[in-house]
Short mmCIF file of C-alpha atoms in Angstrom, two decimals:
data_model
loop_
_atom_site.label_atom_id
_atom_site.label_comp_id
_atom_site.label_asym_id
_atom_site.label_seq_id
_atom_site.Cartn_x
_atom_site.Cartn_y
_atom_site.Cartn_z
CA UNK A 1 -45.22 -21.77 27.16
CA UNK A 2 -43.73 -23.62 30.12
CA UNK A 3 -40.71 -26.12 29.27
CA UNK A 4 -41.24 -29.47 28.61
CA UNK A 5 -39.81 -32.33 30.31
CA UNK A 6 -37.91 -34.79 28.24
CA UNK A 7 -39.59 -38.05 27.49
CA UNK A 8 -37.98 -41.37 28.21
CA UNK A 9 -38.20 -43.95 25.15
CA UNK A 10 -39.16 -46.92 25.52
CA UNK A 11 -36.49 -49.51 24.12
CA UNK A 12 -38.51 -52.57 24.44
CA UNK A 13 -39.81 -54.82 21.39
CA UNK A 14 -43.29 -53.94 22.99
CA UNK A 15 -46.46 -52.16 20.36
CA UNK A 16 -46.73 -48.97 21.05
CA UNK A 17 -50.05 -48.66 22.95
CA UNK A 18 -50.20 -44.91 23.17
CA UNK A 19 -49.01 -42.34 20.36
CA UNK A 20 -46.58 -39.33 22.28
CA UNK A 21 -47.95 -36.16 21.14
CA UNK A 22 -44.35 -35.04 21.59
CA UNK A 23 -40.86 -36.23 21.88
CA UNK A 24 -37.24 -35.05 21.85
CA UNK A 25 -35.16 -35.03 18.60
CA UNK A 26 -32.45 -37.71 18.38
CA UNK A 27 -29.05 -37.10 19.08
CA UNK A 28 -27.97 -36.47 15.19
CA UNK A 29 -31.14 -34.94 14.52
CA UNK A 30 -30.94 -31.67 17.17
CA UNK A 31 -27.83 -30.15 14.42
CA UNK A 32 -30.62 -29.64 11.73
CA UNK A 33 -32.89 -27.24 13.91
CA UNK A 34 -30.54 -24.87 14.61
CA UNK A 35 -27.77 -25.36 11.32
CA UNK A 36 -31.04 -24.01 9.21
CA UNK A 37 -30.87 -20.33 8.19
CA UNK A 38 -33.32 -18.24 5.77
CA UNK A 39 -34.42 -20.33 2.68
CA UNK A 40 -32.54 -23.73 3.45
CA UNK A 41 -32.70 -26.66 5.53
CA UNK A 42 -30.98 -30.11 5.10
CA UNK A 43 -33.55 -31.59 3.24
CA UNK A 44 -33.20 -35.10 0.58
CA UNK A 45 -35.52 -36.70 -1.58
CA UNK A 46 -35.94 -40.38 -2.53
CA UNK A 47 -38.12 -40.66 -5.64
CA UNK A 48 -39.71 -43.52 -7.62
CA UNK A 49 -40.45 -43.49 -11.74
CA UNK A 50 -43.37 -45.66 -11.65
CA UNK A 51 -44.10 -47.18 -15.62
CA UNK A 52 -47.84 -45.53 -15.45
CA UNK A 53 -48.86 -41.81 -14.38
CA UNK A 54 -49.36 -41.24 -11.03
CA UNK A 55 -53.14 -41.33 -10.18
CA UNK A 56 -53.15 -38.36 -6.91
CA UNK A 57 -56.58 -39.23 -5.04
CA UNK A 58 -54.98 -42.57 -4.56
CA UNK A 59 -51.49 -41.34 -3.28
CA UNK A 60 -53.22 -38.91 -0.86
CA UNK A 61 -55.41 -42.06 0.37
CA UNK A 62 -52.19 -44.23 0.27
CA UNK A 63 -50.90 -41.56 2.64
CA UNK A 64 -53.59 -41.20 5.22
CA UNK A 65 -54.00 -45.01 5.17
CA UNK A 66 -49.74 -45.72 6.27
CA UNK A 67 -50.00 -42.50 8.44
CA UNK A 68 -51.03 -44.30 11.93
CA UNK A 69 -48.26 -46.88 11.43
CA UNK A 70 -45.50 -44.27 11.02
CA UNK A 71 -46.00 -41.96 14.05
CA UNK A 72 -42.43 -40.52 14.04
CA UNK A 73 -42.32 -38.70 10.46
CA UNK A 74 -45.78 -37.15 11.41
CA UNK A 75 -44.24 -34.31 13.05
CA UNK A 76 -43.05 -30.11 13.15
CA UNK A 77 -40.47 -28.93 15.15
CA UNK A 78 -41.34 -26.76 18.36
CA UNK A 79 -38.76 -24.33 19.46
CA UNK A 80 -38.77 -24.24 23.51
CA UNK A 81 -36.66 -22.15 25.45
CA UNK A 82 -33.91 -24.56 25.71
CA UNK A 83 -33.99 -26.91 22.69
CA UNK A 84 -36.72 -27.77 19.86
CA UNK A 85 -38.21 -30.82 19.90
CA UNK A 86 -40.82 -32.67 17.97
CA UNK A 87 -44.42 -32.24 18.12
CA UNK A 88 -47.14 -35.00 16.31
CA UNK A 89 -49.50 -33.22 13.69
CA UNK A 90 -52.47 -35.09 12.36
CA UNK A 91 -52.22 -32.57 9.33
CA UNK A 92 -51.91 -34.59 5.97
CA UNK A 93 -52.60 -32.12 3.44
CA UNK A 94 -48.67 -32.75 2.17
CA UNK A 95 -49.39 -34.40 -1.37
CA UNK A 96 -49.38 -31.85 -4.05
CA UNK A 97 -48.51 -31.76 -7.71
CA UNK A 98 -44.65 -30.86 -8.46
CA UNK A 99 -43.87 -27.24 -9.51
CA UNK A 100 -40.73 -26.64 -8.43
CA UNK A 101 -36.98 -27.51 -8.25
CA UNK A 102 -36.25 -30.32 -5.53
CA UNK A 103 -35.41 -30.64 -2.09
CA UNK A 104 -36.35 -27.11 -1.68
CA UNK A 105 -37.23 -25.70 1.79
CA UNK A 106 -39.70 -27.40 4.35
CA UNK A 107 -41.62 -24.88 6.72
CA UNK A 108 -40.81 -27.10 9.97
CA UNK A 109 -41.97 -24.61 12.68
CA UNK A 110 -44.09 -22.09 12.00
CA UNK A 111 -46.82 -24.75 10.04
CA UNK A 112 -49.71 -27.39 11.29
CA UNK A 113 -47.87 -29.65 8.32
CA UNK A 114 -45.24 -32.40 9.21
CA UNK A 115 -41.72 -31.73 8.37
CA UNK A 116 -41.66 -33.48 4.65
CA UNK A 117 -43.95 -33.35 1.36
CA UNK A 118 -44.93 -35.85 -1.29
CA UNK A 119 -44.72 -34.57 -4.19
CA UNK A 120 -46.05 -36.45 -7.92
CA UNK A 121 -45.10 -35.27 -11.60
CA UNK A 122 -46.55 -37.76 -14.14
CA UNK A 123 -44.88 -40.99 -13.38
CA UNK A 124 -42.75 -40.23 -10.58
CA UNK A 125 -43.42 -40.17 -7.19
CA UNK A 126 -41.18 -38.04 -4.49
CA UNK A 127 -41.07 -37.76 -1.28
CA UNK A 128 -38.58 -35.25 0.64
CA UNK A 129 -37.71 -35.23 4.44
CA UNK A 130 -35.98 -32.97 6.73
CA UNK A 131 -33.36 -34.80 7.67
CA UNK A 132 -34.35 -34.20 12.06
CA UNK A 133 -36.87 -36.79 11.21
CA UNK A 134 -34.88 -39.52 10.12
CA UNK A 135 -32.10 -40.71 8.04
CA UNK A 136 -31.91 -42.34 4.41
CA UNK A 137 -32.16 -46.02 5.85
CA UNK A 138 -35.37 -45.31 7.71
CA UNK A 139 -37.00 -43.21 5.77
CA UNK A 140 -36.83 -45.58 2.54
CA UNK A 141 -38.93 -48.34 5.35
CA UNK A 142 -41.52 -45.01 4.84
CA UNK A 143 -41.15 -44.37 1.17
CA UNK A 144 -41.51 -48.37 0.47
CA UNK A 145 -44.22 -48.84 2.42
CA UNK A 146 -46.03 -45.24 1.08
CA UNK A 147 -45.95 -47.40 -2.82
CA UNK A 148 -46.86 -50.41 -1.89
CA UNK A 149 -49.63 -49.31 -0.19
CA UNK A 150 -50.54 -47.23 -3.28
CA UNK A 151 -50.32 -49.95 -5.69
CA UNK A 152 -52.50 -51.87 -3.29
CA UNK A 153 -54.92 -49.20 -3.98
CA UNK A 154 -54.42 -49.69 -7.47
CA UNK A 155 -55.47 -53.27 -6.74
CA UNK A 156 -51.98 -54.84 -6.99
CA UNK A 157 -51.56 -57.64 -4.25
CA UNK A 158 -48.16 -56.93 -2.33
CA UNK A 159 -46.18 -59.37 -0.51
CA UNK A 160 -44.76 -57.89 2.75
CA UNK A 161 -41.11 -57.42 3.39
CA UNK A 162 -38.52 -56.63 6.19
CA UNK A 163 -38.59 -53.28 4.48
CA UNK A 164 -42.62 -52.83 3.91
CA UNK A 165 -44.01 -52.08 7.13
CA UNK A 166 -47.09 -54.15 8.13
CA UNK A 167 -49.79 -50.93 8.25
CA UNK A 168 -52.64 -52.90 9.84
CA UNK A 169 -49.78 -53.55 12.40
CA UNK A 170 -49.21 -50.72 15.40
CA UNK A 171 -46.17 -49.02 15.53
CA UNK A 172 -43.22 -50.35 17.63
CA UNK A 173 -41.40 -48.87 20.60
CA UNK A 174 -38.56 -49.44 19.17
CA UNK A 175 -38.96 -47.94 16.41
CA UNK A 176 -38.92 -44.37 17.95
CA UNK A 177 -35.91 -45.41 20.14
CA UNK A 178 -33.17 -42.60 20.08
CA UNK A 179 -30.62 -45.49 19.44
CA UNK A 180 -27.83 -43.29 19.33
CA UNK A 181 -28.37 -42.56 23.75
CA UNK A 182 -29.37 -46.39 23.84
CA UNK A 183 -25.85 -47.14 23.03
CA UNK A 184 -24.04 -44.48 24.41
CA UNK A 185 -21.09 -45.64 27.27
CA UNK A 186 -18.98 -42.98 28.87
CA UNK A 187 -15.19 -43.02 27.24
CA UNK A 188 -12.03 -40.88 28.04
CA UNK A 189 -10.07 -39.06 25.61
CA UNK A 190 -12.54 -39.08 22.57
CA UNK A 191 -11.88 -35.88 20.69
CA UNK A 192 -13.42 -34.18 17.33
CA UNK A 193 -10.25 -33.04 16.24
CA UNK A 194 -9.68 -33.20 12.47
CA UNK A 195 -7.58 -31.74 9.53
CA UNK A 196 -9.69 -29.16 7.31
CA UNK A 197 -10.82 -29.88 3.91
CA UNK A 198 -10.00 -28.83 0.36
CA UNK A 199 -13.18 -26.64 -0.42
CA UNK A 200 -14.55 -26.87 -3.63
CA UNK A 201 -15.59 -23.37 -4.79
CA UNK A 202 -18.31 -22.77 -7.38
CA UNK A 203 -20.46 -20.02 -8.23
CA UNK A 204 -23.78 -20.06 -6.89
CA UNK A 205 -27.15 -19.17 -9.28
CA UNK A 206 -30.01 -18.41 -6.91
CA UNK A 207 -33.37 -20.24 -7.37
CA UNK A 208 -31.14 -23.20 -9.58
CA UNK A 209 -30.62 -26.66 -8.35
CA UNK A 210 -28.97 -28.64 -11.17
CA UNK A 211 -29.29 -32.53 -11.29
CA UNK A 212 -27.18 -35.10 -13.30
CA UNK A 213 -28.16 -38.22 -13.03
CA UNK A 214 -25.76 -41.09 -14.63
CA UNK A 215 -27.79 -44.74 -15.27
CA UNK A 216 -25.20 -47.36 -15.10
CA UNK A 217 -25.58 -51.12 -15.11
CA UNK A 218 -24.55 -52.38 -12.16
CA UNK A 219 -22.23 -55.27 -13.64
CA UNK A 220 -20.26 -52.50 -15.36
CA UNK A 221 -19.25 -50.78 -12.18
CA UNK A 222 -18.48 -54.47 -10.72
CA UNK A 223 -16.12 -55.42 -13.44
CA UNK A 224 -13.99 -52.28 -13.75
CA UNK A 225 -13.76 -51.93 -10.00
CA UNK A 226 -12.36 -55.60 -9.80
CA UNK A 227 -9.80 -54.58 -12.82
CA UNK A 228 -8.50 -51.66 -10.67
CA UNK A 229 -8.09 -54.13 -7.47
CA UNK A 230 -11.38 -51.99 -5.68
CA UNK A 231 -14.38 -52.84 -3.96
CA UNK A 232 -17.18 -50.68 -5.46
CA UNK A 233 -17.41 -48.38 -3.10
CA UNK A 234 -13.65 -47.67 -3.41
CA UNK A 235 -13.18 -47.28 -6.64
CA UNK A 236 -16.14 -44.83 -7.19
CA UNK A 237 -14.71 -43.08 -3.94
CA UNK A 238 -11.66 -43.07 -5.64
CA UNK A 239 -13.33 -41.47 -8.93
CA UNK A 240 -14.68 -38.44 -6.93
CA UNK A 241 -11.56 -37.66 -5.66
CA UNK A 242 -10.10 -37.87 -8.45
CA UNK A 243 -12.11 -35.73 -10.26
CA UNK A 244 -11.95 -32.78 -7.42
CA UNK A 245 -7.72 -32.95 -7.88
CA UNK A 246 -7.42 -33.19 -10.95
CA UNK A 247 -10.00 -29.89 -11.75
CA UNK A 248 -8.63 -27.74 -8.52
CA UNK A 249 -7.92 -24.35 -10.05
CA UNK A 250 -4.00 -24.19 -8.64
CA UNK A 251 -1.93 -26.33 -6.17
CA UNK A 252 -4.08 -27.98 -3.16
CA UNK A 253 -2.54 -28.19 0.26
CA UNK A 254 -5.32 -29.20 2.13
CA UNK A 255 -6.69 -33.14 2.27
CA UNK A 256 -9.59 -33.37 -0.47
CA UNK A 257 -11.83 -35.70 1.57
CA UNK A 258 -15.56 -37.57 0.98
CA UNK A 259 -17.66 -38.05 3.67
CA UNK A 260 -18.81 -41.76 3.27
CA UNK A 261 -22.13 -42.54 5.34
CA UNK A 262 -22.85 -45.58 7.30
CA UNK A 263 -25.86 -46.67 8.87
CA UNK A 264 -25.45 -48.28 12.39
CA UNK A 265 -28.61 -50.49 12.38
CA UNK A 266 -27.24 -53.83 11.97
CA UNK A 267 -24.34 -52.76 13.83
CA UNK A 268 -25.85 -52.47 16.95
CA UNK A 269 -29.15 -54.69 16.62
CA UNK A 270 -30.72 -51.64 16.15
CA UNK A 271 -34.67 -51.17 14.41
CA UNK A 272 -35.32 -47.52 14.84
CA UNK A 273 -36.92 -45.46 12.13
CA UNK A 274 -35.27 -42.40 13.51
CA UNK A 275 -31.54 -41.07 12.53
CA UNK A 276 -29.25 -43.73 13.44
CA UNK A 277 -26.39 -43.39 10.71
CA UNK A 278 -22.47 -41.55 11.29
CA UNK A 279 -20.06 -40.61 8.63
CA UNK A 280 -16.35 -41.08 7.91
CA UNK A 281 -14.77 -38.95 6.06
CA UNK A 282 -11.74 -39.88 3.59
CA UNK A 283 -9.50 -38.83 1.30
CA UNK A 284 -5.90 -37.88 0.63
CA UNK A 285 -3.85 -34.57 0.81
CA UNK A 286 -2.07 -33.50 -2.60
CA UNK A 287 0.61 -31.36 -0.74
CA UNK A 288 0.89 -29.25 -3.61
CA UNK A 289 1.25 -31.87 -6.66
CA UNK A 290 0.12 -31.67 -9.92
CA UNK A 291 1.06 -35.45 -11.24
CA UNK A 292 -1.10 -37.49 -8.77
CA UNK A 293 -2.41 -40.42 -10.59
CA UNK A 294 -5.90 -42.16 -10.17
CA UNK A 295 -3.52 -45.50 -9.14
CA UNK A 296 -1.76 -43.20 -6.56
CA UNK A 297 -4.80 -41.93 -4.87
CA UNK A 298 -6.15 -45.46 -3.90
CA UNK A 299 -3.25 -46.42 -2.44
CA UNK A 300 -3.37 -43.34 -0.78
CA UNK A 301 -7.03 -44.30 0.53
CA UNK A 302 -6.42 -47.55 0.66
CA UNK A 303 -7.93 -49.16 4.38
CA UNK A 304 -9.07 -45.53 5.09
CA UNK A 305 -12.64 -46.76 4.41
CA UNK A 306 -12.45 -49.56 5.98
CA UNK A 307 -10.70 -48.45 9.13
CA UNK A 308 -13.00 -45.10 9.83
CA UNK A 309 -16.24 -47.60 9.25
CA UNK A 310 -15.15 -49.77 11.46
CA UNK A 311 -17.95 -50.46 14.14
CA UNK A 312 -15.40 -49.67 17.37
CA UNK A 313 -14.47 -46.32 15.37
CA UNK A 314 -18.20 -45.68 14.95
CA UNK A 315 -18.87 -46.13 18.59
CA UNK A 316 -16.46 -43.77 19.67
CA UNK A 317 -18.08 -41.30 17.09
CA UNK A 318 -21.95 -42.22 18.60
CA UNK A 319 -20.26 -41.68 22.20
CA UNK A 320 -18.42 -38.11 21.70
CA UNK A 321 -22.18 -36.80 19.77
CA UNK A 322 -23.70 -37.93 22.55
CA UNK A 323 -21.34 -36.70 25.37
CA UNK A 324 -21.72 -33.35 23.45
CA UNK A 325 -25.59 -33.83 23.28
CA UNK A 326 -25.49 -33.81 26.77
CA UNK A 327 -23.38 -31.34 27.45
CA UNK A 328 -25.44 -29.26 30.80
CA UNK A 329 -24.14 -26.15 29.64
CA UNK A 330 -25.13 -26.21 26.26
CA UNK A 331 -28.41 -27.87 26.74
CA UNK A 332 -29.05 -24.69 29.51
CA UNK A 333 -28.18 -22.12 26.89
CA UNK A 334 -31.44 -20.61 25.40
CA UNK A 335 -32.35 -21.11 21.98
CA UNK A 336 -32.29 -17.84 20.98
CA UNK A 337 -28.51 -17.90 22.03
CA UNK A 338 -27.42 -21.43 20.86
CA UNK A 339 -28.58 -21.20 17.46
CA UNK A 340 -25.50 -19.57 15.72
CA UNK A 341 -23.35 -21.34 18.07
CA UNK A 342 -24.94 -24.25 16.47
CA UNK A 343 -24.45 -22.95 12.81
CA UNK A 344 -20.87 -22.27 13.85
CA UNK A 345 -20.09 -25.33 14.93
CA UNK A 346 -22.26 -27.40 12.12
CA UNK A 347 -20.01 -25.34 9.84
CA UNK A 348 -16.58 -25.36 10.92
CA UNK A 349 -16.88 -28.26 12.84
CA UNK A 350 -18.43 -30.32 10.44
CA UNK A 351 -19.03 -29.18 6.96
CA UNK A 352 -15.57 -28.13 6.80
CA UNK A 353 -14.04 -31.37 7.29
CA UNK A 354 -15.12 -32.79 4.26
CA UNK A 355 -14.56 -31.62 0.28
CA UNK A 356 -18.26 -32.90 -0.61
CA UNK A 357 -20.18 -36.35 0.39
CA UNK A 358 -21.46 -39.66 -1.54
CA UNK A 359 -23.84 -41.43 0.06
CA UNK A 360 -24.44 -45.22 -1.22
CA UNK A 361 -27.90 -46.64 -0.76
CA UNK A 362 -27.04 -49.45 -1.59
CA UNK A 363 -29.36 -52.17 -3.63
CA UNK A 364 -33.16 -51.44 -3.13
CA UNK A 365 -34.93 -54.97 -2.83
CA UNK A 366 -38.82 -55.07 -3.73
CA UNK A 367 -41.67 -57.65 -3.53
CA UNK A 368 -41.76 -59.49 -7.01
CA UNK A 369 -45.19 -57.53 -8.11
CA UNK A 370 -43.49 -54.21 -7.41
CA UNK A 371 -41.32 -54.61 -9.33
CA UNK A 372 -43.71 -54.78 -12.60
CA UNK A 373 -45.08 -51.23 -11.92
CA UNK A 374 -41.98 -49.37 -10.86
CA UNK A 375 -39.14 -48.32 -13.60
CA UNK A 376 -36.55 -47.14 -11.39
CA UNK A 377 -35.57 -45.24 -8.33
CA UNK A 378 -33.63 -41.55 -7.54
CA UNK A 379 -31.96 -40.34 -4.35
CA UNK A 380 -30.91 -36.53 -4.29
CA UNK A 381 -29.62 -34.55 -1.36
CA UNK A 382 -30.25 -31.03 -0.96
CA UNK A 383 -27.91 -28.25 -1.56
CA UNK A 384 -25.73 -26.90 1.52
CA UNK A 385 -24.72 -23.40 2.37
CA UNK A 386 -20.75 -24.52 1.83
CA UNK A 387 -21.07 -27.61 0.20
CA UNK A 388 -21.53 -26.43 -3.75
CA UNK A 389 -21.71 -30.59 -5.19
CA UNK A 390 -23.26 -33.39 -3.37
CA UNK A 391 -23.43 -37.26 -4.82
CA UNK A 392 -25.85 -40.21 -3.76
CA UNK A 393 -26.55 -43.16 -5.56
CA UNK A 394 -28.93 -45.72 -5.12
CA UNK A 395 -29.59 -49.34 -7.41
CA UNK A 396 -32.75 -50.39 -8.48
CA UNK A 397 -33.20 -53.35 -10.77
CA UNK A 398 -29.41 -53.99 -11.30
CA UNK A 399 -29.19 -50.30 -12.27
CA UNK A 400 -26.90 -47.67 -10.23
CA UNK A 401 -27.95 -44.21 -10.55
CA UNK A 402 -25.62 -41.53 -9.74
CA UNK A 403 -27.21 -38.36 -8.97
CA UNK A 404 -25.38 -35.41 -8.39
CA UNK A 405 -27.26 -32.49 -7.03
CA UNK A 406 -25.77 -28.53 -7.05
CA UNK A 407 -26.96 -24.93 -6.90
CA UNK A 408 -24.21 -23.98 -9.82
CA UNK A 409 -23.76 -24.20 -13.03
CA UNK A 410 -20.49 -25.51 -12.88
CA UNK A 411 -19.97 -29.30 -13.85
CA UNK A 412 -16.32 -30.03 -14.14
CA UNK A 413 -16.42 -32.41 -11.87
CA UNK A 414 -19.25 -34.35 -12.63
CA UNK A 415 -17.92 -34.73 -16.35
CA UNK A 416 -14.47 -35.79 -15.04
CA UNK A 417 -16.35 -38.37 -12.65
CA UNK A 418 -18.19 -39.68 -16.08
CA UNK A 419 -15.59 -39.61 -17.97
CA UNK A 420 -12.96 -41.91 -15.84
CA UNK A 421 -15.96 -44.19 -15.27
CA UNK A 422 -16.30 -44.39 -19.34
CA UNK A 423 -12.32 -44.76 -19.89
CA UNK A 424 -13.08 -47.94 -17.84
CA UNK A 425 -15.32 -49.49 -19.32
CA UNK A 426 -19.02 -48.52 -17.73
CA UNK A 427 -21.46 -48.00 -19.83
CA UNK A 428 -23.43 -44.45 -18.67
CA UNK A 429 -26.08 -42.84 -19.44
CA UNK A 430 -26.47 -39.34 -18.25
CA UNK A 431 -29.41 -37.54 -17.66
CA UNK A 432 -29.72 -33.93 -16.73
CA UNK A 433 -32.80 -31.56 -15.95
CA UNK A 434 -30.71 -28.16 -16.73
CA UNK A 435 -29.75 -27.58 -20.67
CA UNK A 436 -27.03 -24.96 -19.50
CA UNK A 437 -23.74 -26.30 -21.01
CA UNK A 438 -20.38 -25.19 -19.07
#
């Protein structure tokens, strides 16, 4: 087929009148297309234990009726000759009954489906997206709105918030803006360059994804943080790289680091419901020590965090993934060619740089009357071809639930994580779906 032409957003505030049938991927999303290789794809799931069983005519009608209002997660990927790009699918056949381990591959190509499922197992509810589509921030604006529209149906009266999406509403240009290029200004001397990470090794069991999730009231996590002298965030930072040290098999010279997610929204007045999220990634190099304590790690860390999410740092990072978005002679290379330059460089250019991530979704806010029908709320990231042990958390209710998702068998880590959290006083309750012991 001839190339397409690129599409210009629209960045104004304005409805959007007409539905593209296509349009390009944003600047973080282009990675996923190629970085995908047989059997995997960067694919995470947000799930939501409802306190009744799931009723499935309704969800598939809950579906169809939000579809309209979401235009941009209704979409495959189309390879052209020169880059993929997104193509609208009216196909909604996506709801099915749960029969298989999570965040598993999603056909994105070669399918008339969009590139995510809904999935429903008794009381919970899940929904997975490639991650092309959209990021964690937008995609819960989907998820929210996919509920409350099914509760509706279950004759529940909702009251609408910033993060419930009016459906009798049409969508909004700006919510299909590529806000990464919206705030992209030219900058000298902006470079990639970073120190590789410790990698944590583990073996890998094929057709496995193991999931331990650790319930934890949210006061708990508070209180010991503030004993240690930590913001939240730190001190659970802190925790994972903690546990990696102190279970490395021999000496570590390289920096064990955690790649700590930020979304850019509010940053930069932005209301996509497209990627529009960067990472920093932190951490501390052992230099071959054995007697690193906890204590000595934060102050290790200590304004890492703070300085590498800083919104000036942040723009530099949006400017240099643009500039290299834009790059002529990449964007001329065929497909066929760029793809394992792609997986090269989304390898040891950026999976490399990092010893695992944590991603914090911070504290889910509901309408009053959702609240009465939902029991609480899971975020999982899929597995990665080099990263063997992923974390995400997410708080519903005054609850934080830790997940940690990994194709081994191999839980060291997670039990260290647990167990420093328990030495300081949080309460946990763990939860796993695998009854291998290690």
């Amino acid at each position: 087929m001839a190339e397409l032409k690129e599409n210009t957003l629209p960045e104004s505030d304005e409805v959007l009148e007409e539905i593209p049938q296509w349009f390009p991927l944003d600047v973080a999303g282009i990675i996923y297309p190629n970085a995908r290789r047989y059997g995997w794809c960067t694919t995470y799931r947000f799930a939501f234990i409802m306190k009744e069983e799931v009723d499935p005519a309704l969800l598939r009608q809950a579906l169809k009726d939000i579809a309209p209002r979401f235009p941009s997660f209704f979409v495959k990927v189309k390879a052209g000759l020169f880059w993929y790009y997104f193509e609208r699918t009216d196909d909604l056949d996506i709801v099915e009954e749960e029969d298989y381990y999570p965040c598993r591959y999603i056909e994105t190509t070669e399918t008339t489906k969009p590139a995510m499922r809904v999935l429903y197992y008794k009381n919970r509810i899940s929904i997975e997206t490639f991650h092309s589509v959209a990021d964690g921030g937008a995609a819960l604006v989907f998820n929210k709105t996919l509920v409350a529209r099914y509760l509706e149906l279950k004759g529940v009266h909702i009251t609408l918030t910033d993060d419930i999406a009016d459906i009798n509403e049409k969508p909004k240009k700006y919510e299909i803006e590529d806000s990464f290029r919206a705030n992209y200004k030219k900058m000298k001397g902006l470079t990639r360059k970073e120190e590789t990470a410790y990698c944590y090794k583990a073996p890998v069991t094929k057709n496995y994804y193991k999931i331990i999730h650790g319930l934890i009231p949210a006061e708990d996590i508070k209180s010991a943080a503030k004993s240690h002298g930590m913001t939240i965030t730190e001190f659970l930072m802190v925790t994972y790289l903690y546990a990696f040290y102190v279970n490395a098999p021999g000496k570590v010279y390289k920096p064990i680091k955690i790649s700590i997610p930020a979304s850019l929204r509010a940053r930069f007045g932005s209301r996509t419901l497209r990627n529009f999220s960067l990472y920093t990634n932190v951490g501390f190099n052992p230099k071959g020590r054995t007697d690193i304590t906890f204590e000595e790690i934060f102050e290790m860390v200590k304004g890492k965090m703070e300085a590498g999410l800083a919104t000036e740092e942040l723009h530099k990072m949006l400017c240099v993934n643009v500039r290299d978005a834009q790059n002529p002679i990449l964007r001329l290379v065929p497909n066929v060619l760029k793809k394992p330059v792609m997986q090269f460089i989304f390898d040891h250019g950026g999976e490399n740089k990092f010893t695992s991530g944590m991603t914090n979704l911070g504290i889910q806010k509901f309408p009053p009357e959702m609240y009465e029908h939902i029991e609480r709320m899971e975020c999982l990231l899929g597995s990665s071809p080099t990263k063997k042990l992923l974390c995400a958390m997410i708080t519903y209710n005054n609850i934080v639930n830790i997940s940690f998702t990994s194709d081994s068998k191999k839980t060291d880590v997670q039990k260290t994580f647990f167990r420093v959290l328990a030495e300081s006083g949080v309460r946990v309750r763990v939860e796993c779906n695998c009854k291998e012991e290690n």
